[in-house]
């Protein structure tokens, strides 16, 4: 029998970060557990290192109309724009923003629009051709099994669709190197950075210290936008696990916008020899902007001075020899800077205040701010962030470009490769300490519509010794709302019955059950890839109606957040604020309209039962961890002195272990239910495996 001619390929996972100035790639050799930079071998010595590091692919498109639409290198004589503006369709950017000046001037120009689309495809072809060579290598051929793409937090499914379409059109159609473009996973840029940052336990411990649990605000100040997210970080077996504590956020603005404003100023206010205003060619404009980027490195914190930009006349220039120059006053420079950074800095300040409030609410947890990105290298930006942390009584922020080492601009691509390679089964997730619970939003005496801080644990299978959870029996008023939440790192003692909603994320909304005694249970599905959920009302005599009918919750692993969510197979236009389970056992989207309908239902039932809805001296805020844009945060920006302590919990009438100071409340004229027990007739404080 002749020997097999089948080529043994090394599987890799590819991480791609399409930034404002360049495209950066990292590959993850999964079996070897090794990360490698995909170095741009075709780049020439003309790389403009005032914009991006060597090894990446230029992210600029030539819109001059002369020469190739994409060369991969700095072209001093060409008018170039960032390709990311076209890839993102200008999402979130006002038409008056200088970033879009060239695009707005050519609006409706079919030739320009076609050239932009060609530019996007040429950029993809540039790095795809190098990957193809590596996949077809005779000595160590590769096989791309998964691709992770990073996007700004404010992009939508439409931008994701365009991105995917560009990749599929531009990647070579070759079965020899078997690139599986079906396996594409999106994540926000800040989530990818989180995977990079928290992957090194020594680095994390250096910045977070000895605290086991921490809230960490990551801020990435890119050239076009600032993205960020607050994470809950937990030490686990000499490593660090993390989950989003809030939704990722993003806003347009950064040094690229500042530079674009300077470019417009140079175009309209450049003088030639003799002091005459002159028409500026792309080559002169590019040279002046390069001088500006060099000047930026010398600006001190809150120091705006008059800047003179001067360059020599290009060779062969028709207007003769001599210098071209322009002068930017200190006030004008400061205005350009503030226009470009006020939005990102304002959002960063509000998120730092939220981080401070979380620390005040959970004093056993630490709180740190970690900052990355090219705009964060600006001394003024760094000074403002230091001031924000100081006023919020937080430690100074950590700027990673000072501490990470070389190739720091590739960190997001590295994180994307790490995140996309992450795999986990539901059994492993539970074995790591995950727990699911039922959380309540009480209808009565709760005018601020705040969720309880604690949830009753219905399933936690830490050691895999038990496949069934415990039942939760509770009296509801008909105006109470329930949902399933999950703490992926539940670390309570075996006899604990509660999980803290501050450390959990939303899984499934159960809407508003009718008034009465209800029983809820959750257990592992027969295939170990799903959960079985049951709910029924308990009538007099203990009879349940309707009879418990298991609802199978198919669970899927979300690589970017490393958590399990309910997989919705039905055609739902958009999950909006997340999935909800209707009375008939079908799923629906938790839309704004449904939220409004639920609130009307609550008010109608409160009025019908003449429940008091007057002001309540008790108030609490639920800081549930969130995984989707759909999950709305109730967090405000009040100072910690304005916040009241938490402790909302069902059933009422029980004092809980103190979560700082605490209040217990009963419904007016209502006593503790007698059937607070599990189906196994054991006390509610019994162990959960």
XYZ file of C-alpha atoms in Angstrom:
689
model
C 0.000 0.000 0.000
C 1.581 3.340 -0.996
C 2.249 5.855 1.774
C -0.376 8.503 2.373
C 0.180 11.781 0.558
C -2.123 13.754 2.842
C -0.373 16.843 4.165
C -0.342 17.219 7.941
C -1.150 20.848 8.617
C -0.689 22.809 11.832
C -4.044 24.288 12.933
C -3.946 27.970 13.802
C -6.423 30.557 15.020
C -6.035 33.993 13.468
C -6.638 37.268 15.296
C -7.108 40.418 13.175
C -7.194 43.970 14.528
C -8.141 46.547 11.885
C -7.055 49.780 13.506
C -7.319 53.398 12.436
C -3.792 53.443 10.995
C -2.865 49.808 10.354
C -4.028 46.191 10.267
C -2.282 43.862 12.711
C -2.365 40.066 12.790
C -1.471 37.400 15.343
C -1.718 33.642 14.990
C -2.332 31.168 17.783
C -0.758 27.730 17.301
C -3.349 26.006 19.441
C -1.723 22.597 19.920
C 1.583 24.167 20.869
C -0.139 26.854 22.968
C 2.073 29.444 21.333
C 1.353 32.890 19.886
C 3.233 34.347 16.926
C 3.161 37.749 15.288
C 2.229 37.661 11.606
C 4.958 39.995 10.375
C 4.358 41.922 7.154
C 7.252 40.693 5.033
C 6.313 42.803 2.025
C 6.603 46.151 3.804
C 9.393 48.328 2.491
C 11.517 50.827 4.386
C 8.977 53.580 3.653
C 6.755 52.649 6.599
C 5.708 55.834 8.423
C 6.562 54.899 12.014
C 5.023 58.119 13.305
C 1.713 56.402 12.486
C 2.154 52.663 13.028
C 4.733 50.051 13.994
C 6.666 47.899 11.566
C 5.232 44.461 10.973
C 1.683 45.665 10.405
C -0.117 46.427 7.152
C -0.814 50.052 6.300
C -4.478 50.925 6.817
C -4.643 53.783 4.289
C -6.327 54.008 0.890
C -5.000 56.230 -1.906
C -7.918 58.359 -3.103
C -5.849 60.654 -5.344
C -6.996 58.847 -8.468
C -3.407 58.337 -9.579
C -1.520 55.092 -9.076
C -2.547 51.980 -7.150
C -5.375 52.364 -4.654
C -3.230 50.525 -2.097
C 0.551 50.204 -1.994
C 1.064 48.991 1.566
C 3.607 51.710 2.249
C 3.800 55.400 2.936
C 3.283 57.376 -0.287
C 4.239 61.017 0.390
C 2.667 62.321 -2.816
C -0.721 60.588 -2.413
C -3.867 61.781 -0.692
C -4.739 58.902 1.630
C -7.583 58.289 4.077
C -7.937 55.615 6.783
C -9.638 52.530 5.370
C -11.392 51.952 8.694
C -13.592 54.983 7.993
C -14.902 53.179 4.913
C -15.084 49.765 6.581
C -17.209 51.224 9.392
C -19.247 53.440 7.015
C -18.412 56.406 9.230
C -20.458 54.862 12.052
C -20.855 57.261 14.963
C -19.012 60.107 13.206
C -20.790 63.398 12.617
C -20.638 64.653 9.028
C -18.933 67.846 10.253
C -16.127 65.860 11.895
C -12.791 66.558 10.138
C -12.221 62.795 9.934
C -14.861 62.723 7.195
C -13.820 65.891 5.357
C -12.420 64.110 2.301
C -15.332 61.656 2.230
C -17.931 64.438 2.462
C -16.234 66.426 -0.316
C -16.602 63.414 -2.621
C -20.083 62.376 -1.521
C -22.004 60.937 -4.458
C -18.842 60.431 -6.537
C -19.290 56.912 -7.945
C -15.628 56.607 -8.945
C -14.513 57.563 -5.426
C -16.898 55.108 -3.778
C -15.776 52.294 -6.075
C -12.128 53.103 -5.377
C -12.755 52.952 -1.620
C -14.308 49.476 -1.887
C -11.401 48.344 -4.052
C -9.023 49.679 -1.422
C -10.644 47.598 1.315
C -10.322 44.449 -0.775
C -6.707 45.206 -1.690
C -5.764 45.545 1.977
C -7.301 42.140 2.739
C -5.592 40.607 -0.307
C -2.255 41.973 0.911
C -2.240 40.088 4.210
C -4.221 37.115 2.856
C -1.577 36.446 0.192
C 1.106 36.148 2.866
C -1.101 33.821 4.904
C -1.687 31.720 1.797
C 2.062 31.253 1.340
C 2.413 30.115 4.939
C -0.488 27.704 4.553
C 1.063 26.229 1.388
C 4.569 25.937 2.826
C 6.269 22.613 2.095
C 7.915 22.398 5.502
C 5.259 23.499 7.987
C 1.935 24.140 6.224
C -0.763 25.820 8.279
C -4.535 25.493 8.414
C -6.642 28.447 9.557
C -9.486 26.922 11.575
C -10.976 30.057 13.188
C -10.717 33.811 12.660
C -11.327 36.408 15.367
C -12.136 39.967 14.267
C -12.152 42.996 16.549
C -14.520 45.934 16.102
C -15.244 49.190 17.978
C -17.919 48.918 20.655
C -20.294 51.257 18.787
C -20.374 49.209 15.561
C -23.503 47.189 14.767
C -24.414 44.015 12.877
C -24.402 46.006 9.633
C -20.706 46.843 9.999
C -19.987 43.231 10.950
C -21.758 42.086 7.790
C -19.738 44.441 5.583
C -16.496 43.309 7.247
C -17.340 39.633 6.666
C -18.295 40.317 3.051
C -14.986 42.081 2.344
C -13.017 39.167 3.812
C -14.888 36.541 1.815
C -14.476 38.456 -1.443
C -10.777 39.154 -0.985
C -9.452 35.910 0.543
C -8.045 33.534 -2.104
C -10.425 30.724 -3.067
C -8.102 27.787 -2.591
C -8.963 24.398 -1.155
C -5.271 23.643 -0.706
C -4.916 25.785 2.372
C -8.454 25.231 3.683
C -9.255 28.603 5.216
C -12.572 28.195 7.027
C -14.152 31.585 6.524
C -17.362 30.201 8.010
C -15.755 30.210 11.451
C -15.578 33.970 12.007
C -16.061 35.390 15.491
C -16.506 39.064 16.345
C -15.562 40.749 19.595
C -15.097 44.335 20.703
C -11.583 45.708 20.703
C -11.667 46.185 24.457
C -12.685 42.546 25.035
C -9.748 41.403 22.911
C -7.415 43.621 24.913
C -8.819 42.123 28.129
C -7.938 38.628 26.929
C -4.389 39.788 26.247
C -3.962 41.668 29.508
C -5.399 39.043 31.865
C -3.585 36.157 30.164
C -0.314 36.891 31.991
C -0.818 36.244 35.735
C 2.486 37.870 36.683
C 1.537 41.105 34.927
C -1.952 41.145 36.420
C -0.653 40.485 39.919
C 1.871 43.285 39.498
C -0.923 45.812 38.941
C -3.760 44.382 41.031
C -1.732 43.377 44.073
C -2.814 40.769 46.602
C -6.577 41.246 46.282
C -8.342 38.105 45.130
C -11.214 39.955 43.436
C -11.124 43.294 41.633
C -13.131 45.593 39.419
C -10.932 46.738 36.529
C -11.799 49.498 34.060
C -9.982 49.002 30.754
C -9.778 52.044 28.468
C -8.342 51.905 24.946
C -7.740 55.340 23.427
C -7.379 54.659 19.718
C -6.841 57.219 17.017
C -10.480 57.324 15.865
C -12.340 56.260 18.984
C -12.109 55.357 22.646
C -13.446 51.975 23.781
C -13.724 50.626 27.295
C -15.401 48.244 29.687
C -15.495 47.475 33.418
C -14.555 43.869 34.223
C -14.875 41.786 37.354
C -11.585 39.922 37.819
C -11.069 36.931 40.088
C -7.916 35.018 40.966
C -8.371 31.297 40.286
C -5.613 28.708 40.751
C -2.685 31.070 40.135
C -4.446 32.541 37.123
C -7.012 35.275 36.627
C -10.523 34.824 35.273
C -12.650 37.775 34.218
C -16.152 38.680 33.138
C -17.752 41.898 31.947
C -19.285 43.910 34.756
C -20.790 46.386 32.302
C -21.461 46.660 28.607
C -18.513 47.712 26.423
C -18.803 51.370 25.473
C -17.273 53.483 22.747
C -17.216 57.004 21.372
C -15.599 58.676 18.373
C -12.593 60.920 19.024
C -8.828 60.812 19.410
C -5.546 62.075 18.030
C -6.501 60.995 14.491
C -9.379 63.487 14.637
C -6.995 66.125 16.004
C -4.603 65.440 13.133
C -7.456 65.578 10.610
C -8.425 69.030 11.908
C -4.805 70.156 11.573
C -4.763 68.766 8.034
C -7.801 70.849 7.102
C -6.148 73.898 8.665
C -2.967 73.295 6.653
C -4.952 72.913 3.439
C -6.544 76.344 3.905
C -3.794 78.315 5.666
C -0.385 77.348 4.264
C 1.932 80.068 2.978
C 4.720 79.873 0.408
C 7.918 81.874 -0.020
C 7.024 85.528 0.092
C 4.161 85.007 2.532
C 1.491 84.281 -0.064
C -1.271 81.774 0.592
C -0.906 78.890 -1.833
C -2.634 75.755 -2.971
C -1.383 72.781 -0.989
C -0.531 69.529 -2.746
C -0.961 66.162 -0.979
C 2.830 65.901 -0.670
C 3.128 69.259 1.111
C 0.143 68.463 3.329
C 1.546 65.048 4.291
C 4.915 66.572 5.114
C 3.348 69.232 7.353
C 1.277 66.595 9.161
C 4.375 64.497 9.752
C 5.994 67.542 11.364
C 2.880 67.951 13.502
C 3.060 64.339 14.739
C 6.669 64.918 15.716
C 5.650 68.071 17.610
C 2.999 66.130 19.529
C 5.663 64.075 21.249
C 7.124 67.210 22.818
C 3.896 68.721 24.144
C 3.702 68.717 27.941
C 0.568 68.219 29.993
C -1.955 71.052 29.497
C 0.663 73.001 27.583
C -0.575 74.396 24.279
C 1.813 76.715 22.531
C 2.087 78.246 19.109
C 3.325 75.686 16.593
C 5.046 76.513 13.319
C 5.034 73.715 10.762
C 7.562 74.138 7.951
C 8.606 71.944 5.032
C 10.708 72.217 1.896
C 9.147 72.556 -1.523
C 8.843 69.158 -3.256
C 11.124 68.488 -6.199
C 9.645 69.584 -9.510
C 7.010 71.735 -7.841
C 5.641 74.252 -10.358
C 5.430 77.156 -7.917
C 9.213 77.228 -7.559
C 11.531 76.541 -4.656
C 11.388 77.665 -1.058
C 9.605 76.667 2.105
C 5.969 76.096 2.851
C 4.792 76.868 6.344
C 1.792 77.514 8.515
C 1.404 78.755 12.071
C -1.121 77.295 14.493
C -1.828 79.484 17.500
C -1.929 78.035 21.011
C -5.668 78.712 21.248
C -6.370 77.096 17.888
C -4.297 74.031 18.768
C -6.074 73.715 22.127
C -9.470 73.964 20.406
C -8.585 71.224 17.915
C -7.397 69.032 20.795
C -10.470 69.572 22.950
C -12.838 69.011 20.021
C -11.134 65.667 19.389
C -10.799 64.425 22.975
C -13.607 65.975 25.047
C -15.986 63.150 24.158
C -13.601 60.281 25.016
C -12.320 61.992 28.165
C -15.827 62.845 29.344
C -16.962 59.248 28.888
C -13.821 57.991 30.624
C -14.494 60.283 33.589
C -18.069 59.021 33.976
C -16.908 55.393 33.833
C -14.200 56.069 36.430
C -16.923 57.441 38.726
C -18.940 54.258 38.187
C -15.865 52.190 39.025
C -15.424 54.184 42.218
C -19.062 53.602 43.176
C -18.617 49.867 42.628
C -15.602 49.866 44.918
C -17.568 51.762 47.558
C -20.394 49.282 47.266
C -18.076 46.247 47.464
C -15.257 47.303 49.820
C -13.739 43.828 49.784
C -12.896 44.299 46.085
C -10.096 46.352 44.602
C -10.490 48.818 41.729
C -7.949 49.803 39.054
C -7.911 51.693 35.759
C -5.788 50.246 32.919
C -5.208 52.434 29.843
C -3.886 51.587 26.377
C -3.879 53.118 22.899
C -1.933 55.689 20.936
C -4.005 58.687 22.052
C -3.206 57.792 25.682
C 0.462 58.542 24.974
C -0.426 62.230 24.805
C 0.693 63.969 28.008
C -2.488 66.021 28.295
C -4.693 62.936 28.025
C -2.577 61.163 30.629
C -2.792 64.131 32.959
C -6.583 64.283 32.716
C -6.934 60.572 33.437
C -4.678 60.908 36.472
C -6.874 63.753 37.739
C -10.062 61.735 37.207
C -8.696 58.825 39.253
C -7.447 61.151 41.990
C -10.833 62.859 42.363
C -12.560 59.439 42.433
C -10.201 58.275 45.223
C -8.719 55.557 43.017
C -5.056 54.628 42.440
C -3.371 56.295 39.438
C -4.136 54.617 36.109
C -1.698 52.131 34.602
C -0.565 53.065 31.081
C 0.333 49.820 29.377
C 2.575 51.265 26.679
C 5.005 52.094 29.493
C 4.998 48.585 30.920
C 4.150 46.046 28.207
C 7.279 46.209 26.053
C 7.730 46.026 22.280
C 4.922 45.604 19.755
C 2.374 47.026 22.178
C 0.159 48.119 19.267
C -0.350 44.412 18.444
C -1.902 43.611 21.827
C -5.502 43.700 20.582
C -4.705 41.303 17.717
C -2.913 39.055 20.200
C -5.958 39.111 22.474
C -8.269 38.282 19.563
C -6.180 35.197 18.772
C -6.313 34.145 22.425
C -10.061 34.699 22.785
C -11.010 32.952 19.549
C -9.016 29.855 20.496
C -10.821 29.600 23.825
C -13.110 26.580 24.040
C -15.111 25.291 26.995
C -17.872 22.759 27.547
C -20.842 23.422 29.783
C -19.571 20.764 32.196
C -16.204 22.523 32.405
C -17.978 25.827 32.955
C -19.936 24.378 35.856
C -16.864 22.605 37.190
C -15.038 25.935 37.318
C -17.576 27.141 39.874
C -20.486 28.553 37.878
C -23.874 28.880 39.575
C -27.305 29.860 38.247
C -29.888 31.672 40.348
C -33.309 33.351 40.252
C -33.296 37.132 40.782
C -36.390 39.254 41.494
C -37.519 42.778 40.682
C -40.190 43.420 43.327
C -43.310 45.200 42.171
C -44.610 46.439 45.505
C -42.971 49.328 47.365
C -40.237 49.629 44.742
C -40.826 52.931 42.923
C -37.274 53.044 41.555
C -37.732 49.631 39.893
C -34.543 48.113 41.296
C -33.562 44.442 41.154
C -32.781 42.487 44.333
C -29.098 42.311 45.172
C -29.221 38.602 45.967
C -30.509 35.630 43.998
C -31.477 32.134 45.145
C -29.159 29.455 43.747
C -31.058 26.846 41.724
C -28.137 25.047 40.077
C -24.447 24.793 40.930
C -22.565 21.663 39.971
C -19.036 22.392 41.088
C -17.757 18.837 41.516
C -20.142 17.261 38.945
C -21.400 14.925 41.680
C -25.011 16.099 41.297
C -26.815 16.616 38.049
C -29.917 18.188 39.531
C -30.131 21.561 41.154
C -32.563 22.610 43.831
C -36.034 24.049 43.507
C -36.897 27.605 44.442
C -40.407 28.099 45.839
C -41.501 31.706 46.253
C -44.687 33.751 46.673
C -45.043 36.444 44.012
C -47.530 39.298 43.925
C -48.349 39.293 40.225
C -46.306 42.483 39.886
C -42.913 40.870 40.558
C -40.529 40.149 37.711
C -37.991 37.303 37.668
C -34.935 36.325 35.656
C -32.203 33.695 35.607
C -28.698 35.005 36.247
C -25.314 33.280 36.437
C -22.179 33.825 38.504
C -19.380 32.087 36.549
C -17.037 32.097 39.560
C -19.356 31.381 42.464
C -17.012 30.734 45.359
C -19.405 30.449 48.294
C -19.253 27.630 50.837
C -21.111 24.393 49.974
C -24.112 25.264 52.165
C -24.661 28.698 50.658
C -28.004 29.377 48.970
C -27.461 32.842 47.525
C -25.358 34.426 44.855
C -24.525 38.105 44.593
C -26.045 39.801 41.552
C -23.079 42.187 41.489
C -20.980 39.281 40.243
C -23.500 37.701 37.877
C -24.763 38.239 34.344
C -28.254 37.938 32.853
C -29.177 34.635 31.206
C -32.957 34.597 30.632
C -35.811 36.914 31.612
C -38.842 35.091 33.061
C -41.107 38.153 32.792
C -43.996 38.577 35.297
C -45.673 35.412 36.641
C -49.252 35.561 37.924
C -49.789 36.058 41.651
C -49.311 32.967 43.796
C -46.733 30.442 44.951
C -44.340 29.380 42.196
C -41.677 26.703 41.949
C -38.649 27.030 39.675
C -35.906 24.478 39.057
C -32.861 24.129 36.822
C -30.711 21.083 36.083
C -28.190 19.732 33.590
C -29.586 18.477 30.297
C -29.096 14.886 29.133
C -26.534 15.878 26.489
C -24.375 17.937 28.887
C -24.749 20.859 26.454
C -28.096 22.171 27.656
C -30.025 23.010 30.810
C -33.520 21.844 31.778
C -35.756 24.543 33.227
C -39.114 23.909 34.931
C -41.671 26.351 36.343
C -45.111 25.728 37.830
C -47.622 27.316 40.211
C -48.363 25.504 43.485
C -52.062 25.337 44.383
C -53.660 24.531 47.732
C -52.753 20.989 48.730
C -49.391 21.139 46.970
C -50.702 20.373 43.470
C -48.737 22.036 40.677
C -50.286 23.644 37.619
C -49.435 23.382 34.913
C -47.584 20.104 35.559
C -43.831 20.786 35.327
C -42.763 20.529 31.687
C -39.019 20.729 31.139
C -37.948 23.485 28.782
C -34.629 22.731 27.135
C -32.273 25.712 27.172
C -29.625 25.111 24.532
C -26.479 26.832 25.764
C -23.687 28.260 23.633
C -20.244 29.427 24.672
C -19.428 33.057 23.923
C -15.686 33.175 23.302
C -15.149 36.867 23.885
C -16.724 36.797 27.365
C -16.006 33.117 28.165
C -19.560 32.571 29.402
C -22.580 30.549 28.343
C -25.730 32.156 26.952
C -29.032 30.693 25.817
C -28.894 29.820 22.129
C -32.031 31.080 20.401
C -32.921 29.058 17.298
C -36.133 30.873 16.450
C -36.019 33.742 13.997
C -35.947 36.732 16.283
C -35.177 40.010 14.558
C -32.921 41.191 17.343
C -32.229 40.132 20.890
C -32.284 43.823 21.770
C -32.021 43.678 25.581
C -31.747 39.888 25.711
C -33.959 36.794 25.443
C -37.123 36.266 27.472
C -39.245 33.172 28.080
C -42.997 33.496 27.503
C -45.714 31.559 29.333
C -46.100 29.112 26.443
C -42.432 28.134 26.644
C -41.299 30.043 23.551
C -38.635 32.712 23.418
C -39.001 36.349 22.527
C -36.749 39.375 22.339
C -36.747 41.684 25.326
C -37.415 44.780 23.233
C -38.085 48.324 24.367
C -41.753 47.834 23.490
C -41.966 44.675 25.613
C -40.271 46.449 28.520
C -42.858 49.224 28.331
C -45.670 46.662 28.151
C -44.327 44.878 31.240
C -44.165 48.133 33.171
C -47.785 48.930 32.270
C -48.766 45.445 33.428
C -47.032 46.006 36.774
C -48.768 49.334 37.344
C -52.178 47.887 36.410
C -51.772 44.997 38.846
C -50.520 47.268 41.603
C -53.519 49.532 41.123
C -55.965 46.614 40.964
C -54.659 45.190 44.235
C -54.400 48.646 45.810
C -50.773 48.044 46.664
C -48.984 51.086 48.082
C -46.647 52.657 45.572
C -45.606 55.668 47.631
C -42.005 56.655 48.216
C -39.827 54.040 49.855
C -37.051 54.932 52.264
C -35.202 51.838 51.135
C -33.316 51.913 47.869
C -30.738 49.651 46.334
C -29.050 49.254 43.002
C -28.363 45.971 41.260
C -25.035 45.868 39.459
C -25.509 42.659 37.483
C -22.645 41.720 35.201
C -23.628 41.961 31.570
C -22.666 40.131 28.404
C -24.657 41.747 25.605
C -25.581 45.196 24.373
C -29.072 43.995 25.125
C -28.563 43.966 28.882
C -29.291 47.420 30.221
C -27.254 48.734 33.130
C -29.063 50.466 35.983
C -25.879 52.040 37.273
C -25.796 55.784 37.730
C -22.939 58.144 38.465
C -23.885 59.224 41.977
C -21.086 59.563 44.448
C -20.772 56.775 46.964
C -22.082 59.080 49.709
C -25.372 59.394 47.808
C -25.938 55.648 47.465
C -27.934 53.757 50.048
C -26.748 50.346 51.188
C -28.105 47.276 49.459
C -29.933 44.199 50.653
C -33.116 43.588 48.662
C -33.908 39.901 48.882
C -36.766 37.407 48.708
C -38.318 35.999 50.810
C -38.679 38.975 53.093
C -38.463 38.669 56.858
C -35.020 37.041 56.884
C -31.867 38.855 57.846
C -28.964 38.058 55.557
C -25.246 38.113 56.265
C -24.349 41.806 56.025
C -23.466 43.187 52.622
C -22.174 46.355 54.262
C -25.218 47.684 56.182
C -28.538 46.109 55.385
C -32.321 46.417 55.677
C -34.933 43.655 55.615
C -38.461 44.285 54.412
C -41.813 42.471 54.478
C -44.748 43.058 52.217
C -47.484 44.939 54.080
C -49.755 42.400 55.769
C -47.801 39.462 54.402
C -45.925 36.785 56.345
C -43.108 34.460 55.395
C -44.273 31.604 53.109
C -44.477 28.225 54.828
C -43.261 26.273 51.822
C -39.734 27.735 51.586
C -38.078 24.422 50.801
C -36.692 22.226 48.045
C -38.402 19.350 46.335
C -36.142 17.032 48.308
C -37.714 18.317 51.550
C -34.403 19.723 52.742
C -33.859 23.130 54.260
C -33.059 26.027 51.985
C -29.578 26.222 53.465
C -28.648 22.712 52.330
C -25.578 22.157 50.205
C -25.449 22.713 46.501
C -22.922 20.506 44.817
